[in-house]
CSV table of C-alpha atoms in Angstrom, one decimal:
chain,number,residue,atom,x,y,z
P,1,MET,CA,0.1,0.1,0.1
P,2,THR,CA,1.2,3.2,-0.9
P,3,ASP,CA,1.2,6.1,1.3
P,4,THR,CA,-0.8,8.1,-0.7
P,5,THR,CA,-3.4,5.3,-0.7
P,6,GLN,CA,-3.0,5.3,3.5
P,7,ILE,CA,-3.5,8.9,3.2
P,8,ILE,CA,-6.7,8.6,1.6
P,9,GLN,CA,-7.9,5.9,3.6
P,10,GLY,CA,-7.2,7.6,6.5
P,11,ILE,CA,-9.2,10.7,5.3
P,12,MET,CA,-12.3,8.2,4.2
P,13,SER,CA,-12.4,6.8,7.6
P,14,ALA,CA,-12.1,10.0,9.1
P,15,TYR,CA,-15.3,10.9,7.1
P,16,CYS,CA,-17.1,8.1,8.2
P,17,ARG,CA,-16.3,8.2,11.6
P,18,TYR,CA,-17.8,11.9,12.1
P,19,VAL,CA,-20.7,11.0,10.2
P,20,ASP,CA,-21.4,8.0,12.6
P,21,THR,CA,-20.6,9.8,15.7
P,22,LYS,CA,-22.5,13.1,13.9
P,23,GLN,CA,-20.1,15.3,14.4
P,24,TRP,CA,-20.9,17.2,11.4
P,25,GLU,CA,-18.5,20.6,12.1
P,26,SER,CA,-15.7,17.9,12.2
P,27,LEU,CA,-16.3,17.1,8.5
P,28,HIS,CA,-14.9,20.4,7.3
P,29,GLU,CA,-11.5,18.9,8.7
P,30,VAL,CA,-11.7,16.4,5.9
P,31,LEU,CA,-13.0,18.2,3.2
P,32,ALA,CA,-11.1,21.1,1.1
P,33,GLU,CA,-12.2,24.6,1.4
P,34,ASP,CA,-12.9,25.1,-2.1
P,35,ALA,CA,-14.9,21.5,-2.6
P,36,ARG,CA,-17.5,21.6,-4.8
P,37,THR,CA,-19.7,18.1,-4.3
P,38,GLU,CA,-22.3,16.6,-7.3
P,39,PHE,CA,-24.1,13.5,-6.7
P,40,LYS,CA,-25.5,12.2,-9.6
P,41,ASN,CA,-28.1,9.1,-10.1
P,42,THR,CA,-27.6,6.1,-12.3
P,43,GLU,CA,-28.6,7.6,-15.6
P,44,GLY,CA,-25.9,10.2,-14.8
P,45,GLU,CA,-28.3,13.1,-14.2
P,46,THR,CA,-27.4,15.3,-11.1
P,47,ILE,CA,-29.5,14.8,-8.1
P,48,ALA,CA,-27.8,17.1,-5.8
P,49,SER,CA,-25.0,19.6,-5.8
P,50,PHE,CA,-23.4,21.7,-3.4
P,51,ASN,CA,-21.1,24.6,-3.9
P,52,ASN,CA,-19.0,24.6,-0.7
P,53,PRO,CA,-18.5,22.3,2.2
P,54,SER,CA,-20.8,24.5,4.1
P,55,GLU,CA,-23.6,23.5,2.2
P,56,LEU,CA,-22.9,19.8,2.0
P,57,VAL,CA,-22.5,19.5,5.7
P,58,ASP,CA,-25.8,21.4,6.3
P,59,SER,CA,-27.2,19.2,4.1
P,60,PHE,CA,-25.9,16.0,5.8
P,61,ILE,CA,-27.0,17.3,9.2
P,62,SER,CA,-30.8,16.6,8.1
P,63,LEU,CA,-30.3,13.7,5.5
P,64,PHE,CA,-28.7,11.8,7.9
P,65,LEU,CA,-29.5,12.5,11.4
P,66,SER,CA,-30.9,8.8,11.9
P,67,LEU,CA,-28.4,7.0,10.1
P,68,LYS,CA,-26.8,4.6,12.1
P,69,ARG,CA,-24.0,3.6,10.3
P,70,CYS,CA,-21.5,5.0,7.6
P,71,TRP,CA,-20.1,1.9,5.4
P,72,CYS,CA,-17.0,2.9,3.6
P,73,PRO,CA,-16.1,-0.3,1.1
P,74,GLN,CA,-13.6,1.6,-0.3
P,75,CYS,CA,-11.3,2.0,2.4
P,76,ASN,CA,-9.4,-0.9,2.0
P,77,ARG,CA,-9.9,-0.7,-2.1
P,78,ILE,CA,-8.4,2.6,-3.6
P,79,PHE,CA,-6.7,2.3,-6.9
P,80,LEU,CA,-5.1,5.5,-7.8
P,81,SER,CA,-4.2,4.5,-11.2
P,82,GLY,CA,-8.1,3.7,-12.2
P,83,LYS,CA,-6.6,0.0,-12.2
P,84,ARG,CA,-7.3,-2.9,-9.9
């Protein structure tokens, strides 16, 4: 495992830990200040977009309030080159 992969896994793990423990403000620690997020459905249509981390975190509070656990299947399978 490369150092970069370990860094990414650490960020993803922190993200899930903050969601699991509902530490909403801590999510800012794992999001870039200029992050823009877009979620698409299986047809490729945008279903939600956020222009900055604050918009994303604010929506997470209402969407994930009842979430019991954030599962991060990619944490042990990150491919930087796009290859497995």
